[in-house]
Coordinates of C-alpha atoms in Angstrom, one line a residue:
X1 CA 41.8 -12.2 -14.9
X2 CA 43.3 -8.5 -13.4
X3 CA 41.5 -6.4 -16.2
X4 CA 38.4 -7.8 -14.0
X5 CA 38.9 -6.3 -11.1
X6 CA 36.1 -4.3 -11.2
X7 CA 33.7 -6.6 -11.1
X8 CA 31.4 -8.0 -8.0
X9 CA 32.2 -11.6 -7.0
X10 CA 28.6 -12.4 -9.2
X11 CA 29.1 -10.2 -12.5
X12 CA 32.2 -12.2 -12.0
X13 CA 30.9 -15.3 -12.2
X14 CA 28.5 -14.5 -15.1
X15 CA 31.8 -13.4 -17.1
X16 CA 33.8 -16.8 -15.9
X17 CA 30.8 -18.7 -17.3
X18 CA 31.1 -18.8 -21.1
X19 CA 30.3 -22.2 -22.2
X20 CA 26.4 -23.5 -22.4
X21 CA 23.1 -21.3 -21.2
X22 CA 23.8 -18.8 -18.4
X23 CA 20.7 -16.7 -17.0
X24 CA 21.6 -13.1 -15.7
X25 CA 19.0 -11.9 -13.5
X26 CA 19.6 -8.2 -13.3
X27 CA 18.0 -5.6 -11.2
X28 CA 17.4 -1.9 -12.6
X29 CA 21.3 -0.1 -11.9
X30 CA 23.4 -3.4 -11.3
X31 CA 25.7 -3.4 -14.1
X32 CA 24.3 -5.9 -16.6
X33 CA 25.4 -3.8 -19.5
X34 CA 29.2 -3.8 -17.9
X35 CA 28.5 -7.3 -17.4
X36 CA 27.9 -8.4 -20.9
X37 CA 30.8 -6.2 -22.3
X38 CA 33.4 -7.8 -19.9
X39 CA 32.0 -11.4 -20.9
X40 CA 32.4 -10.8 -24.7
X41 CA 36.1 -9.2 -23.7
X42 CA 36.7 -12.4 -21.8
X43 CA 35.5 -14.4 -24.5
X44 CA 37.8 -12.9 -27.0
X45 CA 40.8 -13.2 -24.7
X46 CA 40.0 -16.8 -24.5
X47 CA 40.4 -17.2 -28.3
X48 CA 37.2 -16.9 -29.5
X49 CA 37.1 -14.9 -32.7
X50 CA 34.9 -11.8 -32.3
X51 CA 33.1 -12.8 -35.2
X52 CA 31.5 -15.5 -33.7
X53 CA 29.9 -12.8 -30.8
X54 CA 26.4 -12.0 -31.3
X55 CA 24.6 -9.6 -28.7
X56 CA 21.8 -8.1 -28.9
X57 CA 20.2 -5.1 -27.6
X58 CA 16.6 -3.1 -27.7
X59 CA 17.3 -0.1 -28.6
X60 CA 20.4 1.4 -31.2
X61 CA 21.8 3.6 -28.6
X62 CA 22.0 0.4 -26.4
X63 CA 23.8 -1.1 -29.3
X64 CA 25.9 2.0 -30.2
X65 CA 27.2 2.3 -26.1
X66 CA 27.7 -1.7 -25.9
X67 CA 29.7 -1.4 -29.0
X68 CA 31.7 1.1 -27.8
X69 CA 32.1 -0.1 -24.4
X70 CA 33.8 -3.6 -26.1
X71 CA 36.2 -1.2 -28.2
X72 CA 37.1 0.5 -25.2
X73 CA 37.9 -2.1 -22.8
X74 CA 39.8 -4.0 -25.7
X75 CA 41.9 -1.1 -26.3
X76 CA 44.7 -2.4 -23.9
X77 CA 44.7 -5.7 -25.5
X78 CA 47.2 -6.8 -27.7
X79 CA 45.9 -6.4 -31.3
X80 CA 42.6 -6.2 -30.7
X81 CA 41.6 -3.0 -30.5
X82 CA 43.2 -1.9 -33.5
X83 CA 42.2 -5.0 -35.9
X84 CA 38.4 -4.4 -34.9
X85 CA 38.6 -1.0 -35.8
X86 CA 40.0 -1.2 -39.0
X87 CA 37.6 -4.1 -39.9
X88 CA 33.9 -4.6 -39.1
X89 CA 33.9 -8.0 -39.8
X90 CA 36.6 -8.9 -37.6
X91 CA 33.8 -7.3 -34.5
X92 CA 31.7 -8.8 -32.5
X93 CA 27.9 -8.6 -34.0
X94 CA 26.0 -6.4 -31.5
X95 CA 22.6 -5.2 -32.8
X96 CA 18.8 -4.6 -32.2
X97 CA 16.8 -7.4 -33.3
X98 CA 15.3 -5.6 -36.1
X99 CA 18.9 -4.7 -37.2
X100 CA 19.5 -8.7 -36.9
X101 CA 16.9 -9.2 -38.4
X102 CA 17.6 -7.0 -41.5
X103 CA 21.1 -8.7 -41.7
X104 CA 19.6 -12.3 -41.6
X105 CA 17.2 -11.3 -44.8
X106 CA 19.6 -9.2 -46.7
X107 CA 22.2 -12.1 -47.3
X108 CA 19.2 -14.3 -47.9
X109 CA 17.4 -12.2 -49.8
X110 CA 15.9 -14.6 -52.5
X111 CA 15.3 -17.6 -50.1
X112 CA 13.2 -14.2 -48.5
X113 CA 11.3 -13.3 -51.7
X114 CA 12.4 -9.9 -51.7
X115 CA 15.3 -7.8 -53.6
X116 CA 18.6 -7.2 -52.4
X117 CA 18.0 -3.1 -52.0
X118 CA 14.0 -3.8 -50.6
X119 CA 12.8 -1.1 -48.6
X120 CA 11.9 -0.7 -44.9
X121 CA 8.5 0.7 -43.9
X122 CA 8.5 2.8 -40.9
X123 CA 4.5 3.5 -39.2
X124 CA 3.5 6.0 -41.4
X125 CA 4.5 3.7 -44.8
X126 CA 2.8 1.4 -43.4
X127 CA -0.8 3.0 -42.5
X128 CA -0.7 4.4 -45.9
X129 CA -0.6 0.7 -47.5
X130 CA -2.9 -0.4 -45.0
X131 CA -5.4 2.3 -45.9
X132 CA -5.2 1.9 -49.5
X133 CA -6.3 -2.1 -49.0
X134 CA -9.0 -0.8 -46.9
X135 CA -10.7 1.1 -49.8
X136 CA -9.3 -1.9 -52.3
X137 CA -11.3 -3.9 -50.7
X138 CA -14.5 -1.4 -50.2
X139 CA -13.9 -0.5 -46.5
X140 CA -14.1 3.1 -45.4
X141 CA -10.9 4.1 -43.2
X142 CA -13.0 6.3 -41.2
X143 CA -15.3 3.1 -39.9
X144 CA -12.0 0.9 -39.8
X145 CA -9.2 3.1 -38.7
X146 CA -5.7 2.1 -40.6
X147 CA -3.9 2.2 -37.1
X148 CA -6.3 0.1 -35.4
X149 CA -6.0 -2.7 -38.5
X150 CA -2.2 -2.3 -38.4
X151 CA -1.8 -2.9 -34.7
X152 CA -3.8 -6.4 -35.2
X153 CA -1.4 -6.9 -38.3
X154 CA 1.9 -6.1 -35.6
X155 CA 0.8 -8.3 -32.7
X156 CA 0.0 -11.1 -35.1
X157 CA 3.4 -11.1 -36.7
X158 CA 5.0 -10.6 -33.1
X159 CA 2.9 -13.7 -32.5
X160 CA 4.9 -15.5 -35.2
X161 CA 2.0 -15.6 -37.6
X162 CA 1.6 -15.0 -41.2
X163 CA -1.1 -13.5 -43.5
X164 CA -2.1 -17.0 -44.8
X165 CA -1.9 -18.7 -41.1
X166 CA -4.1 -16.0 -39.9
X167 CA -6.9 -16.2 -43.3
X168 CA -7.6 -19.6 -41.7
X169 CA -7.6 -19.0 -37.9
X170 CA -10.1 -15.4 -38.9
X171 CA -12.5 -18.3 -41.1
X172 CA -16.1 -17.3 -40.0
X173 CA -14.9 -14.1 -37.9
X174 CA -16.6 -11.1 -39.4
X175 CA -13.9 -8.3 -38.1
X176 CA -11.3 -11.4 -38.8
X177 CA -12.1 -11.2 -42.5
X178 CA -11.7 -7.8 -42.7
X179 CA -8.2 -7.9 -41.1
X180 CA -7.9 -11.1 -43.3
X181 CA -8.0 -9.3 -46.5
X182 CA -6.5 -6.3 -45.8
X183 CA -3.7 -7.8 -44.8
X184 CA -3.2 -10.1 -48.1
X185 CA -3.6 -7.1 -50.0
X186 CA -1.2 -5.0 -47.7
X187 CA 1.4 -7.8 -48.4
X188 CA 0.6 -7.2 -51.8
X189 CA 1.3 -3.8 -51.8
X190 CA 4.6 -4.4 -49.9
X191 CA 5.6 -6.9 -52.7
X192 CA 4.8 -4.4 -55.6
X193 CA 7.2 -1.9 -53.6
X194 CA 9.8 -4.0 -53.1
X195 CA 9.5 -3.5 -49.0
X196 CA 9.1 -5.3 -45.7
X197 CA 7.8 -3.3 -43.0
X198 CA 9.4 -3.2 -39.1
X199 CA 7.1 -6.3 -37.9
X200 CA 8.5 -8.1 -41.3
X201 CA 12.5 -7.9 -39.9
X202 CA 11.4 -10.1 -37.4
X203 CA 8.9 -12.3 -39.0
X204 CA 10.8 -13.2 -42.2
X205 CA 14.2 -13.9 -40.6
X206 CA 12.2 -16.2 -37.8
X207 CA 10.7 -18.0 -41.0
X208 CA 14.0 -18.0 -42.8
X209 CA 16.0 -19.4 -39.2
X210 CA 13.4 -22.5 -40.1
X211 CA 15.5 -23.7 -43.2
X212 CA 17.9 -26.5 -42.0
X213 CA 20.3 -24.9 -43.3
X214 CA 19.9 -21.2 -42.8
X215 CA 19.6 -21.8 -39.5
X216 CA 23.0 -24.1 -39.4
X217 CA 25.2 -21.3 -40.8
X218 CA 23.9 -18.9 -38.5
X219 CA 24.0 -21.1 -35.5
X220 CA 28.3 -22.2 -36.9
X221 CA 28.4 -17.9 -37.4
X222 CA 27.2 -17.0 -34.3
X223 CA 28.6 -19.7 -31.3
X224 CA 28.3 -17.5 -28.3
X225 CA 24.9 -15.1 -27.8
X226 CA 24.1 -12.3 -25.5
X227 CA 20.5 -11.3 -25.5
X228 CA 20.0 -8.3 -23.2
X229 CA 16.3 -7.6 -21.9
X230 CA 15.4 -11.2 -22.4
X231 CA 12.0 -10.4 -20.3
X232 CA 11.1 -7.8 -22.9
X233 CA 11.0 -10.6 -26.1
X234 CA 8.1 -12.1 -27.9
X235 CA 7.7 -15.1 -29.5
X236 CA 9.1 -14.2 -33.3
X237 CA 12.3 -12.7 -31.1
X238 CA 12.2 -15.8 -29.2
X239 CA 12.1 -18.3 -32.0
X240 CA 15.0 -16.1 -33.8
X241 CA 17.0 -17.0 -30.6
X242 CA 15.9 -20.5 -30.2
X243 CA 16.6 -21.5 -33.9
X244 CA 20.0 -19.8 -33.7
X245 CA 21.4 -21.7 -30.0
X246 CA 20.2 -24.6 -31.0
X247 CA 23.0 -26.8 -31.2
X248 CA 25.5 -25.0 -29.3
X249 CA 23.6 -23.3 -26.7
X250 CA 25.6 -21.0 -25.9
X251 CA 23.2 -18.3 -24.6
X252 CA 23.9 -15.9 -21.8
X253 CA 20.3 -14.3 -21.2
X254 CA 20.3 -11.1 -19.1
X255 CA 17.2 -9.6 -17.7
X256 CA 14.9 -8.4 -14.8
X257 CA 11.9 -10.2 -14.2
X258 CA 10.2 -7.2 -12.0
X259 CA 10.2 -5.3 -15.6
X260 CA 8.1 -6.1 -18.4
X261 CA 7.3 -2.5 -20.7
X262 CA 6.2 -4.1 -24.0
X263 CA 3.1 -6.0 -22.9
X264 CA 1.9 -4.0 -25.6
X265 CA 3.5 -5.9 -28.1
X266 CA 3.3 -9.0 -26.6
X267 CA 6.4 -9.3 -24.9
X268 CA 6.0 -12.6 -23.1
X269 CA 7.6 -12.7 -19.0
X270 CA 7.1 -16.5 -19.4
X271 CA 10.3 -16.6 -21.8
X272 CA 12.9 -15.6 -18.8
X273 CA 10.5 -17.5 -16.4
X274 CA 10.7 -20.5 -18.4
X275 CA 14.4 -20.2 -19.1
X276 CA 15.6 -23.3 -17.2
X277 CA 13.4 -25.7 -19.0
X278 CA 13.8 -24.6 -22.5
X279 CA 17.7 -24.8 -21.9
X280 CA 18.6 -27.7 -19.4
X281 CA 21.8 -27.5 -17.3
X282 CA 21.4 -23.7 -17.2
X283 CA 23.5 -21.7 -14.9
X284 CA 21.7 -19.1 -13.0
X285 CA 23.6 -15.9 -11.6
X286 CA 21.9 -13.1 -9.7
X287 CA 23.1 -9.6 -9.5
X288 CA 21.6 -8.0 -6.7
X289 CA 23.8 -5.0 -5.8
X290 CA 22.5 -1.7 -7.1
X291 CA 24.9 0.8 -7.9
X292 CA 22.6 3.9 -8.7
X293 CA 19.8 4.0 -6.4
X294 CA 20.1 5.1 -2.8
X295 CA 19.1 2.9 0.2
X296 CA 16.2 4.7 0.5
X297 CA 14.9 3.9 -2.9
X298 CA 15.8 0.2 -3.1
X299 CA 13.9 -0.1 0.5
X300 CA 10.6 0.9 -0.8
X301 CA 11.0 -0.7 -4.5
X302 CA 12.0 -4.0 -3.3
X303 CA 8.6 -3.5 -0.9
X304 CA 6.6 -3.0 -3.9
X305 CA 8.0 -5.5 -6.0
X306 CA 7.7 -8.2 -3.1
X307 CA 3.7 -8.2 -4.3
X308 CA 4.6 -10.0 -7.6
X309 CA 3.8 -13.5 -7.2
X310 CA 5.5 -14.1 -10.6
X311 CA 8.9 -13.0 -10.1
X312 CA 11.7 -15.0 -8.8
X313 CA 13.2 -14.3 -5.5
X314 CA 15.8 -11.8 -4.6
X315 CA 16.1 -8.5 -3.0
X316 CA 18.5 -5.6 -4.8
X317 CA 21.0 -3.9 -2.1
X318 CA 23.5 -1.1 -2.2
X319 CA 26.5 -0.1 -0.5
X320 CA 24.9 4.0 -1.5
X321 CA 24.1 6.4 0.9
X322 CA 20.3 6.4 2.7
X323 CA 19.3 9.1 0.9
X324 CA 16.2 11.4 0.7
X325 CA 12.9 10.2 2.1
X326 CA 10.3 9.2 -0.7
X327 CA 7.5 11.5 -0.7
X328 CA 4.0 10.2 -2.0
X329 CA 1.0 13.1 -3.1
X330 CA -2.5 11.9 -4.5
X331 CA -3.7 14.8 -6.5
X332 CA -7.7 14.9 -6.8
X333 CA -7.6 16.3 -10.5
X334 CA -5.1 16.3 -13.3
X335 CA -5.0 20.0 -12.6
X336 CA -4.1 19.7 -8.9
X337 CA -1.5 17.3 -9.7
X338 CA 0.0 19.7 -12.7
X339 CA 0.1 22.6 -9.9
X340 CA 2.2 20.7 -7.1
X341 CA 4.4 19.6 -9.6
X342 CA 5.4 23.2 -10.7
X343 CA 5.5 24.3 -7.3
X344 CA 8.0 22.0 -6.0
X345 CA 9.9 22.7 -9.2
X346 CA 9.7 26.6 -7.6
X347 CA 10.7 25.3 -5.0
X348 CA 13.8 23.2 -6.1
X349 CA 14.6 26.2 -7.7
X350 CA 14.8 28.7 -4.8
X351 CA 17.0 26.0 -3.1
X352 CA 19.5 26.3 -5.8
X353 CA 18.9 23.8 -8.4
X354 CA 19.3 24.1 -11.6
X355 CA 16.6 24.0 -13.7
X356 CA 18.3 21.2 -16.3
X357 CA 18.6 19.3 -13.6
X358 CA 15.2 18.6 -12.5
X359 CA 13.2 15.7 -14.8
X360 CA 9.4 15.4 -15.0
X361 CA 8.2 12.3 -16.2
X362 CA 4.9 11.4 -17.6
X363 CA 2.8 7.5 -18.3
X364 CA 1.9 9.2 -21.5
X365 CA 2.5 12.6 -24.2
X366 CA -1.1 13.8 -23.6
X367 CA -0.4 13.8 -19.9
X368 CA 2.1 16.6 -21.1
X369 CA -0.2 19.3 -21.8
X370 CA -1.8 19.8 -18.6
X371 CA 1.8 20.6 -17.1
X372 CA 3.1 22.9 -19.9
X373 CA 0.3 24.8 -19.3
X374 CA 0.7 25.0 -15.5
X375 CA 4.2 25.8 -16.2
X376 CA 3.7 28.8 -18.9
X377 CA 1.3 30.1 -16.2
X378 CA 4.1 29.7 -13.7
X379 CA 6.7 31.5 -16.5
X380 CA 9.0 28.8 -15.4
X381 CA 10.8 27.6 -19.0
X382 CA 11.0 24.1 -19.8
X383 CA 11.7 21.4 -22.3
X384 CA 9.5 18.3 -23.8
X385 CA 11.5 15.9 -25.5
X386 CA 9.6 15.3 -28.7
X387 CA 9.7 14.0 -31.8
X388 CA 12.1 10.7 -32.3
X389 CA 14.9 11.6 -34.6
X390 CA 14.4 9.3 -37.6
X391 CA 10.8 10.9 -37.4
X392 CA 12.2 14.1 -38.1
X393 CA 10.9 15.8 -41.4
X394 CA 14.0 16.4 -43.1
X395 CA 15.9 13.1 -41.6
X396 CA 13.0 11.0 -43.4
X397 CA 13.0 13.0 -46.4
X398 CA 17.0 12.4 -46.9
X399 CA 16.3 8.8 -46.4
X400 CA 13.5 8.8 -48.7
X401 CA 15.8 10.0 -51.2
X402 CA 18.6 7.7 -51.0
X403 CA 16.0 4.7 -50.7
X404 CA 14.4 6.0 -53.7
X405 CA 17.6 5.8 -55.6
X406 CA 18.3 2.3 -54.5
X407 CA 14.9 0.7 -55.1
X408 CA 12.9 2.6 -57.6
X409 CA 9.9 0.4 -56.7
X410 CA 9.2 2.0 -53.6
X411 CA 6.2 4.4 -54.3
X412 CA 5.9 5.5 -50.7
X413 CA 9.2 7.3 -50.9
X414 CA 8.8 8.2 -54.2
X415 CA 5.5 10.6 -52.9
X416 CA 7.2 11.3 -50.1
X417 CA 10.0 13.1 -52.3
X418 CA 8.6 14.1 -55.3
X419 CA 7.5 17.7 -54.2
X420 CA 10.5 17.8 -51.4
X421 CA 10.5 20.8 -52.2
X422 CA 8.0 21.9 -54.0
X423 CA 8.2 21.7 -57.4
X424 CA 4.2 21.8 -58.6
X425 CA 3.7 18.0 -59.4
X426 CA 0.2 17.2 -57.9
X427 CA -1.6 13.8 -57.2
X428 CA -2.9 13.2 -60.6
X429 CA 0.5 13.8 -62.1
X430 CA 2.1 11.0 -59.8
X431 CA -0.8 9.0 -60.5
X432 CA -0.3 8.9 -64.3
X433 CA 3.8 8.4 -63.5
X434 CA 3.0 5.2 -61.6
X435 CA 0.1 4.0 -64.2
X436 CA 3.2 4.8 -66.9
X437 CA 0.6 7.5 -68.6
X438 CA 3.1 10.2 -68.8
X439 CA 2.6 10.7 -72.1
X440 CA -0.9 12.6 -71.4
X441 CA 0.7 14.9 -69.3
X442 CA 1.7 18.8 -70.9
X443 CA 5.3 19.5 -72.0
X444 CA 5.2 21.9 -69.4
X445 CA 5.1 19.0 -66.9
X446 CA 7.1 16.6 -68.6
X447 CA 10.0 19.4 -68.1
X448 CA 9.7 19.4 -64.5
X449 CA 9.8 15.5 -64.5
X450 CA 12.5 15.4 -66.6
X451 CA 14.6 17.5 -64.2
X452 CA 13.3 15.1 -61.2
X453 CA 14.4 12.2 -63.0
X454 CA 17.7 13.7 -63.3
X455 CA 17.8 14.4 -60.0
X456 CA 17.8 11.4 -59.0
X457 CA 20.1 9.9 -61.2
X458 CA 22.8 12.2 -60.0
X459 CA 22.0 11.3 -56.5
X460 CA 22.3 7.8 -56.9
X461 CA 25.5 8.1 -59.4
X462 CA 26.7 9.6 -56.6
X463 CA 25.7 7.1 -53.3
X464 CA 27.6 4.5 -55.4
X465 CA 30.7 5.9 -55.5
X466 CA 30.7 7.8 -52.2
X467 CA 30.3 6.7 -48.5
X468 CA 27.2 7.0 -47.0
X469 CA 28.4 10.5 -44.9
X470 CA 28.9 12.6 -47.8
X471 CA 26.0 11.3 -50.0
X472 CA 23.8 12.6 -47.2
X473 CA 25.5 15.9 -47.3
X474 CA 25.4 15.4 -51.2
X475 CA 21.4 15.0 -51.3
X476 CA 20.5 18.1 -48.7
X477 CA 22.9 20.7 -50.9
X478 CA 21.4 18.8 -54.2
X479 CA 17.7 19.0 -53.8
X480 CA 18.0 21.9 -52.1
X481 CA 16.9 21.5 -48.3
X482 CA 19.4 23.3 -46.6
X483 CA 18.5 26.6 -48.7
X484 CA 14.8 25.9 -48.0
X485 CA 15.7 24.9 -44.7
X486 CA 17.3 28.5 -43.8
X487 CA 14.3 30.4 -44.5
X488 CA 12.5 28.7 -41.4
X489 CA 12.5 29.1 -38.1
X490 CA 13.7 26.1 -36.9
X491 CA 16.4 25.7 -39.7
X492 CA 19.4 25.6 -37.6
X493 CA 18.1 22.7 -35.5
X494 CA 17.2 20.9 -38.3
X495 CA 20.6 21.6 -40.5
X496 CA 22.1 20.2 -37.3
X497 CA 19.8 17.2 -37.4
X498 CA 21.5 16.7 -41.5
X499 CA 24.9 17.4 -39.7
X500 CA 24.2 14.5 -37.0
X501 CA 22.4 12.1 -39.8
X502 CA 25.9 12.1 -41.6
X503 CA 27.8 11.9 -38.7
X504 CA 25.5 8.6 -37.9
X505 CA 26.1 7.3 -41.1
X506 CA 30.1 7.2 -40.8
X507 CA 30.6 4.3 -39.0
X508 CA 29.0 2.4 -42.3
X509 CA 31.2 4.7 -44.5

């Protein structure tokens, strides 16, 4: 094994171990991403076809780097390199589990219920529905806030529990009932438009994994799985995972029980706790050597951490230098705390730091304003790093678009778009589009919908015979963003956001 070389004597032994479950505890900086890479690369020279590879990640750019990292270190191999990057299904499968999800549903889409092209609800599709069902069902939005109802909605199907399920647990609940039939006629809603929302990509594919035979051909599709931030899953992620390694068990589970982050969607600890029961014979491997952190660092987070009672025992180490001291300041307001930040970010900068290089970070975004203040007083320039970027403006406009084509069902995209830009078409004219009473409307409007309508059928003429790049740069010269675009202020950033959408989209060109 010389292209291992690299490795610690324990990332070592997690890569040797490729048959039956293997638990990866991983401290924050110890290489568990390298880890898993250099296991599917020693899979694959074992003769396992990289079809067969399943890991999944949290987050795309964990995805997109762990795909790329497999590429790289295959590019030396014979044959590999060259036959996975000519052909995606000759790749190893690594994904987020929504992505996994989505995958799972679209090649079972009618054991699912749902069209092949359904949409995907992001938040705001989503508290739209949810809000419309509130006043379906005579419920002012103000007393029962969309967000709120939604939230209840998300845990529940993170909880691995339907609308139906839940109508009989909420029997003789007064707030219960309300969520109850809300949510039947959100899920009604979602039907009409042909969508699932994000909590649904989970949800559906868990309840689809529990057909015999679904869950057969995935488990014969997928014989070796890497599941990275195990302590981070819930139960519809766990029973996605469960149903899959079933009958091979061929799991390698890497995560760090001193983090948990999404308690608030009821990520459950107890799944990497209880790893060695739920998968007997399991082989444990702990990688304790940090290679980020300084001595100094480790010394006083391993301290800390030592207070967990829950937490399995080890202790991370580094062959780093001792470092800096750790300094500790308890501010008595939010104002005192804003000012000592911005003065030792003075006085980083009179020592010679760069300004780019110094990060502040905050529990939560209102904590933010306090300190852009304080630093605007200061006339010391800095940056927040806002909005996500599929919650740009124009990224979810293009989308809305090409959805639109694709599933002409969707109504949420459909007012989303249909004055993007403006082109004078007001409520009560969508309204009477969707009732199919467009033959009240003036001939005045009927033009402008007629030249919609085409629109869109030249847009989708077009996704259909082009790849997904150009069809993006197709539908931003077409409708007419990047003119509009120019006239504002931010129109360069946000042509470049187009630029970087298409640029995105090429790997599924």
């Amino acid at each position: 094994m010389s292209n291992f070389a690299e490795l610690n004597g324990a990332q070592r032994e997690a890569v040797e171990a490729t048959e039956g479950p293997v638990l990866v505890l991983a401290g924050a900086g110890a290489g568990k991403t390298k880890t898993i890479t250099y296991r599917i690369l020693n899979l694959i020279k074992k003769g396992v076809a990289p079809e067969n590879i399943l890991a999944v990640t949290f987050t795309n750019k964990a995805a997109k780097e762990m795909g790329e990292r497999v590429l790289k270190l295959l590019e030396n191999e014979r044959g590999y390199a060259s036959d996975m990057a000519t052909s995606g299904a000759r790749r190893p499968f690594v994904a987020t589990f929504h992505t996994l999800g989505a995958h799972i549903i679209r090649e079972n889409y009618m054991e699912a219920g749902v069209k092949k092209h359904f949409s995907i609800y992001d938040r705001e599709d989503s508290k739209r529905a949810v809000k419309e069902a509130l006043q379906k069902n005579g419920y002012d939005p103000k007393q029962f806030e969309p967000g709120k109802i939604l939230a209840i909605i998300s845990r529940e199907k993170g909880n691995f529990v339907s609308s139906s399920e839940y109508v009989e647990r909420a029997s003789g609940d007064y707030f219960g009932n309300i969520v109850a039939k809300v949510w039947q006629d959100y899920e009604i809603i979602l039907k009409k438009e042909n969508a699932l929302d994000f909590d649904d990509l989970l949800l559906v594919a868990a309840k689809l994994l529990q057909n015999e035979s679904v869950r057969k051909f995935y488990g014969e599709k997928w014989k070796y799985i890497h599941i990275d931030e195990y302590q981070d899953t819930n139960k519809v992620q766990y029973k996605i995972v469960e149903a899959i390694t079933r009958d091979h068990q061929n799991i390698c589970a890497v995560g760090d029980v001193d983090q948990n982050i999404y308690t608030w969607r009821n990520a459950s600890i107890k799944n990497i706790l209880n790893f060695e029961k739920d998968y007997k014979n399991a082989k444990l491997v702990v990688l304790e050597e940090n290679y980020r952190s300084t001595k100094t660092i480790l010394e006083v987070a391993n301290k800390i951490i030592e207070k967990n009672k829950l937490r399995m025992e080890r202790k991370l180490t580094t062959k780093n230098a001792v470092g800096e001291k750790v300094s500790l300041f308890e501010a008595l307001t939010e104002n005192h705390e804003a000012q000592f930040v911005v003065e030792k970010v003075k006085e980083l900068q009179k020592s010679g730091a760069d300004l780019s290089e110094i990060a502040v970070l905050y529990r939560a975004n209102f904590q933010s304003r306090v300190l852009e203040e304080e630093f605007l007083v200061k006339n010391i320039p800095y940056q927040v790093l806002g909005t996500r970027f599929f919650d740009r403006k124009e990224i979810k406009d293009i989308l809305a678009f090409l959805r639109f084509c694709l599933n002409p069902e969707s109504i949420s995209d459909l007012k989303r778009i249909i004055n993007v830009p403006p082109r004078g078409i007001g409520k009560i004219t969508l309204l009477k589009i969707v009732e199919g009473k467009e033959k009240e409307l003036p001939a005045g409007m009927k033009i402008k919908i007629d030249a919609f309508r085409n629109l869109l059928r030249k847009i989708k003429n077009f996704a259909i015979t082009n790849p997904p790049s150009k069809t993006i740069f197709f539908i931003a010269k077409e409708v007419g963003l990047n003119e509009n675009l120019e006239k504002t202020d931010e129109g360069i950033e946000r042509i470049e956001n187009i630029k970087e959408l298409s640029a995105l989209a090429k790997k599924y060109d």
